[in-house]
Amino acid sequence: MSRALAALGLALAGSVAGCGSAAEFPATPTPPGPTVTVTNCGQPAEFPSPAKRMFVNDGNMISSVLALGAADQVAAISSLEADGPMLRRHYGDVVDRIPVAAQRQPAMEIVLARRPDVMVAGWNYGYRMGTGLTPDTLRAAGIAPYILSESCLQRAGESARGTMDPWMAVREDLTNLGAITGRQQRAAELVADIDRRREALRRAPAPPKPITVFVFDSATDTVFTSGRFGGPEAIITAAGARGATSDVADTWTRVSWERVAASQPDVLVFVDYPSQSFAEKVALLRGRPGVAQLPAMAHNRLLNLPYSMWTSGPLNIDAAEHLRLAFEEWGLAPPSGIRPPFNDRLN
Protein backbone atom coordinates (compact mmCIF):
# COMPACT_ATOMS: atom_id res chain seq x y z
CA MET A 1 0.00 0.00 0.00
CA SER A 2 1.79 3.15 -1.19
CA ARG A 3 -0.17 5.47 1.03
CA ALA A 4 1.11 7.98 3.57
CA LEU A 5 1.57 5.48 6.34
CA ALA A 6 2.98 2.53 4.47
CA ALA A 7 5.29 4.64 2.35
CA LEU A 8 6.91 6.37 5.29
CA GLY A 9 6.25 3.99 8.16
CA LEU A 10 7.56 0.78 6.71
CA ALA A 11 9.78 2.17 3.93
CA LEU A 12 8.05 0.06 1.33
CA ALA A 13 8.82 0.42 -2.34
CA GLY A 14 8.81 4.13 -2.89
CA SER A 15 8.86 4.44 -6.65
CA VAL A 16 5.71 4.60 -8.69
CA ALA A 17 5.50 2.13 -11.54
CA GLY A 18 5.70 3.68 -14.96
CA CYS A 19 6.72 7.17 -13.78
CA GLY A 20 7.61 9.78 -16.33
CA SER A 21 7.85 13.48 -16.84
CA ALA A 22 4.79 15.58 -17.59
CA ALA A 23 6.02 16.04 -21.15
CA GLU A 24 5.59 12.33 -21.81
CA PHE A 25 1.83 12.57 -21.33
CA PRO A 26 -0.35 14.27 -23.89
CA ALA A 27 -2.00 17.37 -22.49
CA THR A 28 -5.78 17.08 -22.18
CA PRO A 29 -7.60 20.37 -22.72
CA THR A 30 -9.62 21.59 -19.77
CA PRO A 31 -13.26 20.79 -20.48
CA PRO A 32 -15.38 23.88 -21.20
CA GLY A 33 -17.97 24.87 -18.66
CA PRO A 34 -18.31 26.55 -15.29
CA THR A 35 -15.47 26.49 -12.81
CA VAL A 36 -15.05 27.20 -9.10
CA THR A 37 -11.99 28.58 -7.33
CA VAL A 38 -11.16 27.42 -3.82
CA THR A 39 -8.18 28.00 -1.53
CA ASN A 40 -6.12 24.81 -1.38
CA CYS A 41 -2.87 24.72 0.62
CA GLY A 42 -3.00 28.50 0.86
CA GLN A 43 -3.26 29.07 -2.90
CA PRO A 44 -6.24 29.73 -5.19
CA ALA A 45 -7.01 26.67 -7.30
CA GLU A 46 -9.54 26.36 -10.11
CA PHE A 47 -11.69 23.27 -10.68
CA PRO A 48 -14.49 22.31 -13.04
CA SER A 49 -17.78 22.64 -11.18
CA PRO A 50 -19.40 20.35 -10.69
CA ALA A 51 -16.65 17.80 -11.19
CA LYS A 52 -17.95 14.84 -13.15
CA ARG A 53 -15.07 12.35 -13.28
CA MET A 54 -12.99 12.47 -10.12
CA PHE A 55 -10.14 10.07 -9.42
CA VAL A 56 -9.92 9.67 -5.63
CA ASN A 57 -6.97 8.06 -3.86
CA ASP A 58 -6.98 6.67 -0.30
CA GLY A 59 -9.76 5.74 2.08
CA ASN A 60 -9.94 9.01 4.00
CA MET A 61 -10.52 11.02 0.81
CA ILE A 62 -12.91 8.38 -0.49
CA SER A 63 -14.84 8.78 2.77
CA SER A 64 -15.11 12.54 2.19
CA VAL A 65 -16.59 12.04 -1.27
CA LEU A 66 -18.99 9.36 -0.01
CA ALA A 67 -20.06 11.54 2.93
CA LEU A 68 -20.86 14.33 0.45
CA GLY A 69 -23.03 11.94 -1.55
CA ALA A 70 -20.88 12.42 -4.64
CA ALA A 71 -20.14 8.78 -5.50
CA ASP A 72 -21.74 9.17 -8.92
CA GLN A 73 -19.16 11.85 -9.74
CA VAL A 74 -16.23 9.48 -9.22
CA ALA A 75 -14.63 7.80 -12.24
CA ALA A 76 -12.31 5.61 -10.16
CA ILE A 77 -10.70 5.12 -6.77
CA SER A 78 -7.41 3.65 -5.58
CA SER A 79 -5.77 2.55 -2.32
CA LEU A 80 -9.06 1.42 -0.78
CA GLU A 81 -7.41 -1.75 0.57
CA ALA A 82 -8.90 -3.07 3.83
CA ASP A 83 -11.20 -0.13 4.56
CA GLY A 84 -14.00 -1.29 2.28
CA PRO A 85 -16.08 -2.99 5.04
CA MET A 86 -15.84 0.04 7.31
CA LEU A 87 -16.81 2.48 4.54
CA ARG A 88 -19.67 0.20 3.54
CA ARG A 89 -20.89 0.23 7.15
CA HIS A 90 -20.94 4.04 7.21
CA TYR A 91 -22.02 4.88 3.66
CA GLY A 92 -23.73 1.79 2.26
CA ASP A 93 -22.87 -0.42 -0.69
CA VAL A 94 -22.37 2.55 -3.03
CA VAL A 95 -18.64 2.07 -2.41
CA ASP A 96 -18.88 -1.29 -4.19
CA ARG A 97 -20.18 0.37 -7.36
CA ILE A 98 -17.19 2.70 -7.80
CA PRO A 99 -14.52 1.27 -10.15
CA VAL A 100 -11.23 0.44 -8.42
CA ALA A 101 -8.39 1.50 -10.71
CA ALA A 102 -5.52 0.35 -8.47
CA GLN A 103 -5.30 -1.56 -5.20
CA ARG A 104 -2.39 0.62 -4.11
CA GLN A 105 -0.90 3.93 -5.18
CA PRO A 106 -1.68 4.48 -8.88
CA ALA A 107 0.83 5.35 -11.57
CA MET A 108 0.20 8.36 -13.77
CA GLU A 109 -0.81 6.12 -16.68
CA ILE A 110 -3.56 4.53 -14.57
CA VAL A 111 -4.93 7.95 -13.67
CA LEU A 112 -4.85 9.17 -17.28
CA ALA A 113 -6.62 6.02 -18.49
CA ARG A 114 -9.71 6.97 -16.43
CA ARG A 115 -9.89 10.45 -18.05
CA PRO A 116 -10.60 12.33 -14.81
CA ASP A 117 -11.34 16.01 -14.64
CA VAL A 118 -10.18 16.20 -10.99
CA MET A 119 -7.83 14.10 -8.87
CA VAL A 120 -8.23 14.08 -5.10
CA ALA A 121 -5.06 12.93 -3.31
CA GLY A 122 -2.37 14.32 -1.01
CA TRP A 123 1.36 14.53 -0.49
CA ASN A 124 2.36 10.95 0.39
CA TYR A 125 -1.29 10.06 -0.10
CA GLY A 126 -0.81 9.47 -3.82
CA TYR A 127 1.32 12.47 -4.76
CA ARG A 128 5.03 12.08 -4.19
CA MET A 129 7.98 14.26 -5.15
CA GLY A 130 10.32 12.69 -7.66
CA THR A 131 7.62 10.55 -9.26
CA GLY A 132 5.38 10.98 -12.27
CA LEU A 133 2.27 11.69 -10.19
CA THR A 134 2.29 15.15 -8.65
CA PRO A 135 -0.02 18.16 -8.81
CA ASP A 136 2.26 19.71 -11.43
CA THR A 137 2.21 16.68 -13.76
CA LEU A 138 -1.56 16.48 -13.43
CA ARG A 139 -1.99 20.15 -14.32
CA ALA A 140 0.24 19.63 -17.34
CA ALA A 141 -2.10 16.85 -18.43
CA GLY A 142 -5.20 19.02 -18.04
CA ILE A 143 -6.37 17.45 -14.76
CA ALA A 144 -7.17 19.67 -11.79
CA PRO A 145 -5.34 18.34 -8.69
CA TYR A 146 -6.85 18.71 -5.22
CA ILE A 147 -4.39 18.33 -2.32
CA LEU A 148 -5.53 16.93 1.03
CA SER A 149 -5.23 19.88 3.43
CA GLU A 150 -3.57 17.83 6.16
CA SER A 151 -0.77 17.04 3.71
CA CYS A 152 0.04 20.58 2.59
CA LEU A 153 3.81 21.10 2.52
CA GLN A 154 5.22 23.53 5.06
CA ARG A 155 7.90 24.61 2.59
CA ALA A 156 8.10 23.89 -1.12
CA GLY A 157 10.55 21.13 -1.96
CA GLU A 158 10.75 19.81 1.61
CA SER A 159 8.97 16.84 3.16
CA ALA A 160 7.51 18.35 6.37
CA ARG A 161 3.74 18.53 6.13
CA GLY A 162 1.02 20.34 8.03
CA THR A 163 0.11 24.02 7.87
CA MET A 164 -3.10 24.22 9.93
CA ASP A 165 -4.97 22.80 12.89
CA PRO A 166 -6.10 19.27 11.93
CA TRP A 167 -9.79 19.98 12.57
CA MET A 168 -9.49 23.04 10.35
CA ALA A 169 -7.97 20.80 7.67
CA VAL A 170 -11.03 18.50 7.79
CA ARG A 171 -13.38 21.49 7.63
CA GLU A 172 -11.49 23.00 4.69
CA ASP A 173 -11.50 19.76 2.69
CA LEU A 174 -15.22 19.13 3.17
CA THR A 175 -16.05 22.73 2.27
CA ASN A 176 -13.76 22.74 -0.78
CA LEU A 177 -14.88 19.35 -2.06
CA GLY A 178 -18.49 20.42 -1.50
CA ALA A 179 -17.88 23.38 -3.80
CA ILE A 180 -16.06 21.25 -6.39
CA THR A 181 -18.85 18.67 -6.49
CA GLY A 182 -21.66 21.21 -6.28
CA ARG A 183 -22.75 19.85 -2.90
CA GLN A 184 -22.20 22.89 -0.72
CA GLN A 185 -25.31 22.31 1.40
CA ARG A 186 -24.28 18.77 2.24
CA ALA A 187 -20.76 19.97 3.10
CA ALA A 188 -22.21 22.56 5.49
CA GLU A 189 -24.33 19.84 7.14
CA LEU A 190 -21.28 17.59 7.60
CA VAL A 191 -19.23 20.39 9.15
CA ALA A 192 -22.11 21.30 11.47
CA ASP A 193 -22.47 17.68 12.57
CA ILE A 194 -18.75 17.44 13.35
CA ASP A 195 -18.94 20.69 15.33
CA ARG A 196 -21.94 19.42 17.31
CA ARG A 197 -20.21 16.15 18.19
CA ARG A 198 -16.97 17.91 19.10
CA GLU A 199 -18.93 20.16 21.44
CA ALA A 200 -20.53 17.11 23.10
CA LEU A 201 -17.05 15.69 23.66
CA ARG A 202 -15.84 19.01 25.06
CA ARG A 203 -18.74 19.07 27.54
CA ALA A 204 -18.15 15.47 28.67
CA PRO A 205 -16.88 15.07 32.26
CA ALA A 206 -13.14 15.60 32.33
CA PRO A 207 -10.83 12.66 33.14
CA PRO A 208 -9.64 12.86 36.77
CA LYS A 209 -6.02 12.56 35.64
CA PRO A 210 -4.32 13.58 32.37
CA ILE A 211 -4.31 10.80 29.75
CA THR A 212 -1.35 10.40 27.39
CA VAL A 213 -1.99 8.59 24.11
CA PHE A 214 0.69 7.28 21.75
CA VAL A 215 -0.24 6.68 18.10
CA PHE A 216 1.38 3.48 16.84
CA ASP A 217 1.12 3.25 13.09
CA SER A 218 3.87 0.74 12.32
CA ALA A 219 7.45 0.01 13.30
CA THR A 220 10.79 -1.47 12.35
CA ASP A 221 13.95 0.00 13.87
CA THR A 222 11.95 3.21 14.42
CA VAL A 223 8.28 3.88 15.06
CA PHE A 224 5.95 5.64 12.65
CA THR A 225 3.53 7.95 14.45
CA SER A 226 1.75 11.26 14.08
CA GLY A 227 2.64 14.79 15.19
CA ARG A 228 0.51 17.81 15.99
CA PHE A 229 -0.65 18.44 12.41
CA GLY A 230 -1.92 14.90 11.79
CA GLY A 231 -5.49 13.65 12.04
CA PRO A 232 -4.78 11.75 15.29
CA GLU A 233 -4.01 15.02 17.11
CA ALA A 234 -7.55 16.18 16.37
CA ILE A 235 -8.96 12.86 17.55
CA ILE A 236 -6.94 12.61 20.76
CA THR A 237 -7.54 16.19 21.90
CA ALA A 238 -11.27 15.97 21.11
CA ALA A 239 -11.48 12.82 23.25
CA GLY A 240 -9.98 14.73 26.20
CA ALA A 241 -6.38 13.51 26.19
CA ARG A 242 -2.94 14.63 25.01
CA GLY A 243 -0.87 13.15 22.22
CA ALA A 244 2.54 11.83 23.22
CA THR A 245 4.12 13.46 20.15
CA SER A 246 2.09 16.67 19.98
CA ASP A 247 5.36 18.62 20.12
CA VAL A 248 6.45 17.25 16.71
CA ALA A 249 5.73 19.83 13.98
CA ASP A 250 4.68 17.37 11.26
CA THR A 251 1.76 15.17 10.29
CA TRP A 252 3.05 11.57 10.04
CA THR A 253 6.65 11.01 11.04
CA ARG A 254 9.20 8.67 12.60
CA VAL A 255 10.42 8.65 16.20
CA SER A 256 12.76 6.39 18.15
CA TRP A 257 11.71 3.49 20.33
CA GLU A 258 13.26 5.44 23.19
CA ARG A 259 10.72 8.18 22.56
CA VAL A 260 7.91 5.64 22.91
CA ALA A 261 9.28 4.42 26.24
CA ALA A 262 9.90 7.93 27.56
CA SER A 263 6.35 9.05 26.83
CA GLN A 264 4.91 6.49 29.29
CA PRO A 265 1.58 6.38 27.45
CA ASP A 266 -1.57 5.44 29.32
CA VAL A 267 -3.13 4.31 26.04
CA LEU A 268 -1.78 3.01 22.73
CA VAL A 269 -3.87 3.47 19.60
CA PHE A 270 -3.18 1.57 16.39
CA VAL A 271 -3.69 2.42 12.72
CA ASP A 272 -4.99 -0.74 11.07
CA TYR A 273 -3.98 -1.55 7.49
CA PRO A 274 -2.55 -4.60 5.70
CA SER A 275 1.18 -3.87 5.65
CA GLN A 276 1.69 -4.74 9.32
CA SER A 277 -1.01 -6.51 11.31
CA PHE A 278 -2.24 -5.52 14.75
CA ALA A 279 -0.87 -8.81 16.15
CA GLU A 280 2.56 -8.07 14.65
CA LYS A 281 2.59 -4.60 16.17
CA VAL A 282 1.65 -5.85 19.62
CA ALA A 283 4.33 -8.55 19.39
CA LEU A 284 6.93 -5.88 18.58
CA LEU A 285 5.84 -3.87 21.60
CA ARG A 286 5.86 -6.85 23.94
CA GLY A 287 9.33 -7.86 22.81
CA ARG A 288 10.93 -4.45 23.19
CA PRO A 289 12.89 -3.74 26.42
CA GLY A 290 11.47 -0.78 28.29
CA VAL A 291 8.27 -0.82 26.25
CA ALA A 292 6.48 -3.99 27.34
CA GLN A 293 6.08 -2.54 30.84
CA LEU A 294 4.48 0.74 29.77
CA PRO A 295 1.15 1.55 31.49
CA ALA A 296 -0.79 1.02 28.26
CA MET A 297 0.74 -2.42 27.75
CA ALA A 298 0.53 -3.49 31.38
CA HIS A 299 -3.20 -2.69 31.50
CA ASN A 300 -3.92 -3.79 27.90
CA ARG A 301 -5.28 -0.38 26.97
CA LEU A 302 -4.97 -0.84 23.21
CA LEU A 303 -7.39 0.54 20.63
CA ASN A 304 -7.20 -0.54 16.98
CA LEU A 305 -9.22 1.38 14.38
CA PRO A 306 -9.19 1.41 10.55
CA TYR A 307 -6.72 3.53 8.62
CA SER A 308 -9.36 5.88 7.21
CA MET A 309 -10.52 6.85 10.70
CA TRP A 310 -7.06 8.10 11.75
CA THR A 311 -6.08 9.87 8.53
CA SER A 312 -7.64 13.28 7.96
CA GLY A 313 -11.31 13.11 7.01
CA PRO A 314 -14.91 13.15 8.24
CA LEU A 315 -14.49 9.88 10.18
CA ASN A 316 -12.05 11.54 12.60
CA ILE A 317 -15.02 12.50 14.77
CA ASP A 318 -16.12 8.84 14.93
CA ALA A 319 -12.60 7.89 16.01
CA ALA A 320 -12.71 10.54 18.75
CA GLU A 321 -15.97 9.07 20.06
CA HIS A 322 -14.48 5.57 20.00
CA LEU A 323 -11.46 6.80 21.94
CA ARG A 324 -13.57 8.58 24.57
CA LEU A 325 -15.69 5.45 25.02
CA ALA A 326 -12.53 3.36 25.44
CA PHE A 327 -11.29 5.77 28.13
CA GLU A 328 -14.55 5.22 29.99
CA GLU A 329 -14.40 1.43 29.63
CA TRP A 330 -10.87 1.44 31.05
CA GLY A 331 -11.84 3.63 34.00
CA LEU A 332 -9.78 6.60 32.80
CA ALA A 333 -12.75 8.94 32.30
CA PRO A 334 -16.26 9.25 33.81
CA PRO A 335 -19.30 8.05 31.84
CA SER A 336 -20.50 10.57 29.27
CA GLY A 337 -23.23 8.81 27.32
CA ILE A 338 -21.31 9.47 24.10
CA ARG A 339 -21.46 6.60 21.64
CA PRO A 340 -20.17 6.41 18.06
CA PRO A 341 -22.82 5.52 15.47
CA PHE A 342 -21.08 2.25 14.49
CA ASN A 343 -18.75 -0.22 16.17
CA ASP A 344 -15.54 0.13 14.19
CA ARG A 345 -13.12 -1.32 16.75
CA LEU A 346 -10.99 -4.09 15.32
CA ASN A 347 -9.42 -5.62 18.43
Short mmCIF file of N, CA and C in Angstrom, two decimals, residues 75-169:
data_model
loop_
_atom_site.label_atom_id
_atom_site.label_comp_id
_atom_site.label_asym_id
_atom_site.label_seq_id
_atom_site.Cartn_x
_atom_site.Cartn_y
_atom_site.Cartn_z
N ALA A 75 -14.96 8.72 -11.14
CA ALA A 75 -14.63 7.80 -12.24
C ALA A 75 -13.90 6.57 -11.73
N ALA A 76 -13.08 6.73 -10.68
CA ALA A 76 -12.31 5.61 -10.16
C ALA A 76 -11.72 5.99 -8.81
N ILE A 77 -11.39 4.94 -8.04
CA ILE A 77 -10.70 5.12 -6.77
C ILE A 77 -9.47 4.21 -6.73
N SER A 78 -8.58 4.50 -5.80
CA SER A 78 -7.41 3.65 -5.58
C SER A 78 -7.05 3.67 -4.11
N SER A 79 -6.25 2.68 -3.70
CA SER A 79 -5.77 2.55 -2.32
C SER A 79 -6.91 2.38 -1.32
N LEU A 80 -7.97 1.72 -1.72
CA LEU A 80 -9.06 1.42 -0.78
C LEU A 80 -8.63 0.38 0.23
N GLU A 81 -7.96 -0.67 -0.25
CA GLU A 81 -7.41 -1.75 0.57
C GLU A 81 -8.43 -2.30 1.56
N ALA A 82 -8.08 -2.36 2.85
CA ALA A 82 -8.90 -3.07 3.83
C ALA A 82 -10.04 -2.24 4.40
N ASP A 83 -10.19 -1.00 3.96
CA ASP A 83 -11.20 -0.13 4.56
C ASP A 83 -12.58 -0.26 3.93
N GLY A 84 -12.71 -1.11 2.93
CA GLY A 84 -14.00 -1.29 2.28
C GLY A 84 -15.13 -1.63 3.24
N PRO A 85 -14.98 -2.65 4.12
CA PRO A 85 -16.08 -2.99 5.04
C PRO A 85 -16.49 -1.83 5.94
N MET A 86 -15.51 -1.08 6.44
CA MET A 86 -15.84 0.04 7.31
C MET A 86 -16.58 1.14 6.54
N LEU A 87 -16.13 1.46 5.33
CA LEU A 87 -16.81 2.48 4.54
C LEU A 87 -18.20 2.02 4.14
N ARG A 88 -18.35 0.75 3.86
CA ARG A 88 -19.67 0.20 3.54
C ARG A 88 -20.62 0.34 4.74
N ARG A 89 -20.10 0.12 5.93
CA ARG A 89 -20.89 0.23 7.15
C ARG A 89 -21.40 1.67 7.32
N HIS A 90 -20.58 2.63 7.01
CA HIS A 90 -20.94 4.04 7.21
C HIS A 90 -21.75 4.61 6.06
N TYR A 91 -21.44 4.19 4.82
CA TYR A 91 -22.02 4.88 3.66
C TYR A 91 -22.83 3.97 2.74
N GLY A 92 -22.95 2.70 3.08
CA GLY A 92 -23.73 1.79 2.26
C GLY A 92 -22.92 1.16 1.14
N ASP A 93 -23.59 0.36 0.33
CA ASP A 93 -22.87 -0.42 -0.69
C ASP A 93 -22.53 0.39 -1.93
N VAL A 94 -22.75 1.71 -1.89
CA VAL A 94 -22.37 2.55 -3.03
C VAL A 94 -20.87 2.44 -3.29
N VAL A 95 -20.10 2.20 -2.23
CA VAL A 95 -18.64 2.07 -2.41
C VAL A 95 -18.30 0.90 -3.34
N ASP A 96 -19.14 -0.13 -3.35
CA ASP A 96 -18.88 -1.29 -4.19
C ASP A 96 -19.14 -1.02 -5.67
N ARG A 97 -19.83 0.06 -5.97
CA ARG A 97 -20.18 0.37 -7.36
C ARG A 97 -19.19 1.34 -8.00
N ILE A 98 -18.19 1.80 -7.24
CA ILE A 98 -17.19 2.70 -7.80
C ILE A 98 -16.03 1.87 -8.35
N PRO A 99 -15.63 2.05 -9.59
CA PRO A 99 -14.52 1.27 -10.15
C PRO A 99 -13.22 1.48 -9.38
N VAL A 100 -12.53 0.38 -9.09
CA VAL A 100 -11.23 0.44 -8.42
C VAL A 100 -10.15 0.36 -9.50
N ALA A 101 -9.40 1.44 -9.66
CA ALA A 101 -8.39 1.50 -10.71
C ALA A 101 -7.07 0.86 -10.27
N ALA A 102 -6.77 0.92 -8.98
CA ALA A 102 -5.52 0.35 -8.47
C ALA A 102 -5.71 0.00 -7.00
N GLN A 103 -5.19 -1.15 -6.60
CA GLN A 103 -5.30 -1.56 -5.20
C GLN A 103 -4.43 -0.68 -4.31
N ARG A 104 -3.31 -0.22 -4.88
CA ARG A 104 -2.39 0.62 -4.11
C ARG A 104 -2.18 1.92 -4.88
N GLN A 105 -1.12 2.64 -4.55
CA GLN A 105 -0.90 3.93 -5.18
C GLN A 105 -0.86 3.80 -6.69
N PRO A 106 -1.63 4.61 -7.42
CA PRO A 106 -1.68 4.48 -8.88
C PRO A 106 -0.51 5.18 -9.56
N ALA A 107 -0.12 4.66 -10.70
CA ALA A 107 0.83 5.35 -11.57
C ALA A 107 0.07 6.38 -12.41
N MET A 108 0.81 7.31 -12.96
CA MET A 108 0.20 8.36 -13.77
C MET A 108 -0.61 7.78 -14.92
N GLU A 109 -0.09 6.72 -15.55
CA GLU A 109 -0.81 6.12 -16.68
C GLU A 109 -2.18 5.60 -16.27
N ILE A 110 -2.28 5.06 -15.06
CA ILE A 110 -3.56 4.53 -14.57
C ILE A 110 -4.55 5.67 -14.37
N VAL A 111 -4.06 6.79 -13.85
CA VAL A 111 -4.93 7.95 -13.67
C VAL A 111 -5.41 8.46 -15.03
N LEU A 112 -4.49 8.64 -15.96
CA LEU A 112 -4.85 9.17 -17.28
C LEU A 112 -5.86 8.28 -18.00
N ALA A 113 -5.73 6.96 -17.80
CA ALA A 113 -6.62 6.02 -18.49
C ALA A 113 -8.08 6.21 -18.09
N ARG A 114 -8.32 6.77 -16.90
CA ARG A 114 -9.71 6.97 -16.43
C ARG A 114 -10.28 8.32 -16.86
N ARG A 115 -9.47 9.15 -17.53
CA ARG A 115 -9.89 10.45 -18.05
C ARG A 115 -10.59 11.31 -16.99
N PRO A 116 -9.96 11.51 -15.84
CA PRO A 116 -10.60 12.33 -14.81
C PRO A 116 -10.52 13.82 -15.11
N ASP A 117 -11.46 14.56 -14.57
CA ASP A 117 -11.34 16.01 -14.64
C ASP A 117 -10.69 16.56 -13.36
N VAL A 118 -10.77 15.80 -12.26
CA VAL A 118 -10.18 16.20 -10.99
C VAL A 118 -9.54 14.98 -10.34
N MET A 119 -8.38 15.15 -9.73
CA MET A 119 -7.83 14.10 -8.87
C MET A 119 -7.79 14.62 -7.45
N VAL A 120 -8.24 13.76 -6.52
CA VAL A 120 -8.23 14.08 -5.10
C VAL A 120 -7.22 13.15 -4.43
N ALA A 121 -6.12 13.71 -3.94
CA ALA A 121 -5.06 12.93 -3.31
C ALA A 121 -4.31 13.87 -2.37
N GLY A 122 -3.14 13.47 -1.91
CA GLY A 122 -2.37 14.32 -1.01
C GLY A 122 -0.90 13.97 -1.09
N TRP A 123 -0.07 14.84 -0.53
CA TRP A 123 1.36 14.53 -0.49
C TRP A 123 1.60 13.32 0.40
N ASN A 124 2.19 12.28 -0.21
CA ASN A 124 2.36 10.95 0.39
C ASN A 124 1.04 10.24 0.62
N TYR A 125 0.00 10.75 0.03
CA TYR A 125 -1.29 10.06 -0.10
C TYR A 125 -1.60 9.94 -1.60
N GLY A 126 -0.63 9.57 -2.38
CA GLY A 126 -0.81 9.47 -3.82
C GLY A 126 0.17 10.34 -4.58
N TYR A 127 0.31 11.60 -4.17
CA TYR A 127 1.32 12.47 -4.76
C TYR A 127 2.64 12.25 -4.04
N ARG A 128 3.73 12.23 -4.82
CA ARG A 128 5.03 12.08 -4.19
C ARG A 128 6.09 12.75 -5.05
N MET A 129 6.92 13.57 -4.41
CA MET A 129 7.98 14.26 -5.15
C MET A 129 8.93 13.25 -5.78
N GLY A 130 9.39 13.57 -6.97
CA GLY A 130 10.32 12.69 -7.66
C GLY A 130 9.66 11.57 -8.42
N THR A 131 8.33 11.58 -8.50
CA THR A 131 7.62 10.55 -9.26
C THR A 131 6.84 11.23 -10.39
N GLY A 132 6.16 10.43 -11.16
CA GLY A 132 5.38 10.98 -12.27
C GLY A 132 4.01 11.43 -11.88
N LEU A 133 3.62 11.32 -10.61
CA LEU A 133 2.27 11.69 -10.19
C LEU A 133 2.35 12.77 -9.11
N THR A 134 2.26 14.00 -9.55
CA THR A 134 2.29 15.15 -8.65
C THR A 134 1.24 16.16 -9.13
N PRO A 135 0.90 17.14 -8.31
CA PRO A 135 -0.02 18.16 -8.81
C PRO A 135 0.45 18.82 -10.10
N ASP A 136 1.75 19.05 -10.23
CA ASP A 136 2.26 19.71 -11.43
C ASP A 136 2.07 18.84 -12.68
N THR A 137 2.37 17.54 -12.57
CA THR A 137 2.21 16.68 -13.76
C THR A 137 0.74 16.53 -14.13
N LEU A 138 -0.13 16.56 -13.14
CA LEU A 138 -1.56 16.48 -13.43
C LEU A 138 -2.03 17.75 -14.14
N ARG A 139 -1.60 18.90 -13.65
CA ARG A 139 -1.99 20.15 -14.32
C ARG A 139 -1.51 20.16 -15.77
N ALA A 140 -0.29 19.67 -15.98
CA ALA A 140 0.24 19.63 -17.34
C ALA A 140 -0.58 18.73 -18.24
N ALA A 141 -1.26 17.76 -17.65
CA ALA A 141 -2.10 16.85 -18.43
C ALA A 141 -3.55 17.30 -18.48
N GLY A 142 -3.84 18.49 -17.97
CA GLY A 142 -5.20 19.02 -18.04
C GLY A 142 -6.13 18.51 -16.96
N ILE A 143 -5.57 17.97 -15.88
CA ILE A 143 -6.37 17.45 -14.76
C ILE A 143 -6.18 18.36 -13.56
N ALA A 144 -7.26 18.78 -12.94
CA ALA A 144 -7.17 19.67 -11.79
C ALA A 144 -6.85 18.87 -10.53
N PRO A 145 -5.71 19.13 -9.86
CA PRO A 145 -5.34 18.34 -8.69
C PRO A 145 -5.80 19.00 -7.39
N TYR A 146 -6.53 18.24 -6.57
CA TYR A 146 -6.85 18.71 -5.22
C TYR A 146 -5.88 18.05 -4.25
N ILE A 147 -5.37 18.83 -3.29
CA ILE A 147 -4.39 18.33 -2.32
C ILE A 147 -5.04 18.25 -0.94
N LEU A 148 -5.02 17.09 -0.33
CA LEU A 148 -5.53 16.93 1.03
C LEU A 148 -4.91 17.98 1.94
N SER A 149 -5.73 18.74 2.65
CA SER A 149 -5.23 19.88 3.43
C SER A 149 -4.27 19.46 4.53
N GLU A 150 -4.49 18.31 5.13
CA GLU A 150 -3.57 17.83 6.16
C GLU A 150 -2.16 17.66 5.61
N SER A 151 -2.06 17.38 4.31
CA SER A 151 -0.77 17.04 3.71
C SER A 151 -0.06 18.22 3.08
N CYS A 152 -0.60 19.42 3.21
CA CYS A 152 0.04 20.58 2.59
C CYS A 152 1.48 20.71 3.09
N LEU A 153 2.39 20.99 2.17
CA LEU A 153 3.81 21.10 2.52
C LEU A 153 4.07 22.41 3.25
N GLN A 154 4.87 22.32 4.32
CA GLN A 154 5.22 23.53 5.06
C GLN A 154 6.10 24.45 4.23
N ARG A 155 7.02 23.85 3.47
CA ARG A 155 7.90 24.61 2.59
C ARG A 155 8.07 23.84 1.29
N ALA A 156 7.99 24.53 0.19
CA ALA A 156 8.10 23.89 -1.12
C ALA A 156 9.43 23.14 -1.24
N GLY A 157 9.35 21.92 -1.74
CA GLY A 157 10.55 21.13 -1.96
C GLY A 157 11.03 20.37 -0.75
N GLU A 158 10.37 20.54 0.42
CA GLU A 158 10.75 19.81 1.61
C GLU A 158 9.63 18.86 2.00
N SER A 159 9.93 17.90 2.87
CA SER A 159 8.97 16.84 3.16
C SER A 159 8.03 17.12 4.32
N ALA A 160 8.36 18.08 5.20
CA ALA A 160 7.51 18.35 6.37
C ALA A 160 6.14 18.82 5.92
N ARG A 161 5.11 18.23 6.52
CA ARG A 161 3.74 18.53 6.13
C ARG A 161 2.97 19.10 7.31
N GLY A 162 1.89 19.81 7.00
CA GLY A 162 1.02 20.34 8.03
C GLY A 162 1.15 21.84 8.16
N THR A 163 0.07 22.56 7.82
CA THR A 163 0.11 24.02 7.87
C THR A 163 -1.07 24.59 8.66
N MET A 164 -1.91 23.73 9.22
CA MET A 164 -3.10 24.22 9.93
C MET A 164 -3.53 23.21 10.98
N ASP A 165 -4.37 23.68 11.90
CA ASP A 165 -4.97 22.80 12.89
C ASP A 165 -5.67 21.65 12.18
N PRO A 166 -5.53 20.41 12.67
CA PRO A 166 -6.10 19.27 11.93
C PRO A 166 -7.62 19.29 11.80
N TRP A 167 -8.34 19.86 12.76
CA TRP A 167 -9.79 19.98 12.57
C TRP A 167 -10.10 21.01 11.48
N MET A 168 -9.31 22.07 11.42
CA MET A 168 -9.49 23.04 10.35
C MET A 168 -9.23 22.40 8.99
N ALA A 169 -8.26 21.48 8.93
CA ALA A 169 -7.97 20.80 7.67
C ALA A 169 -9.18 19.98 7.21
#
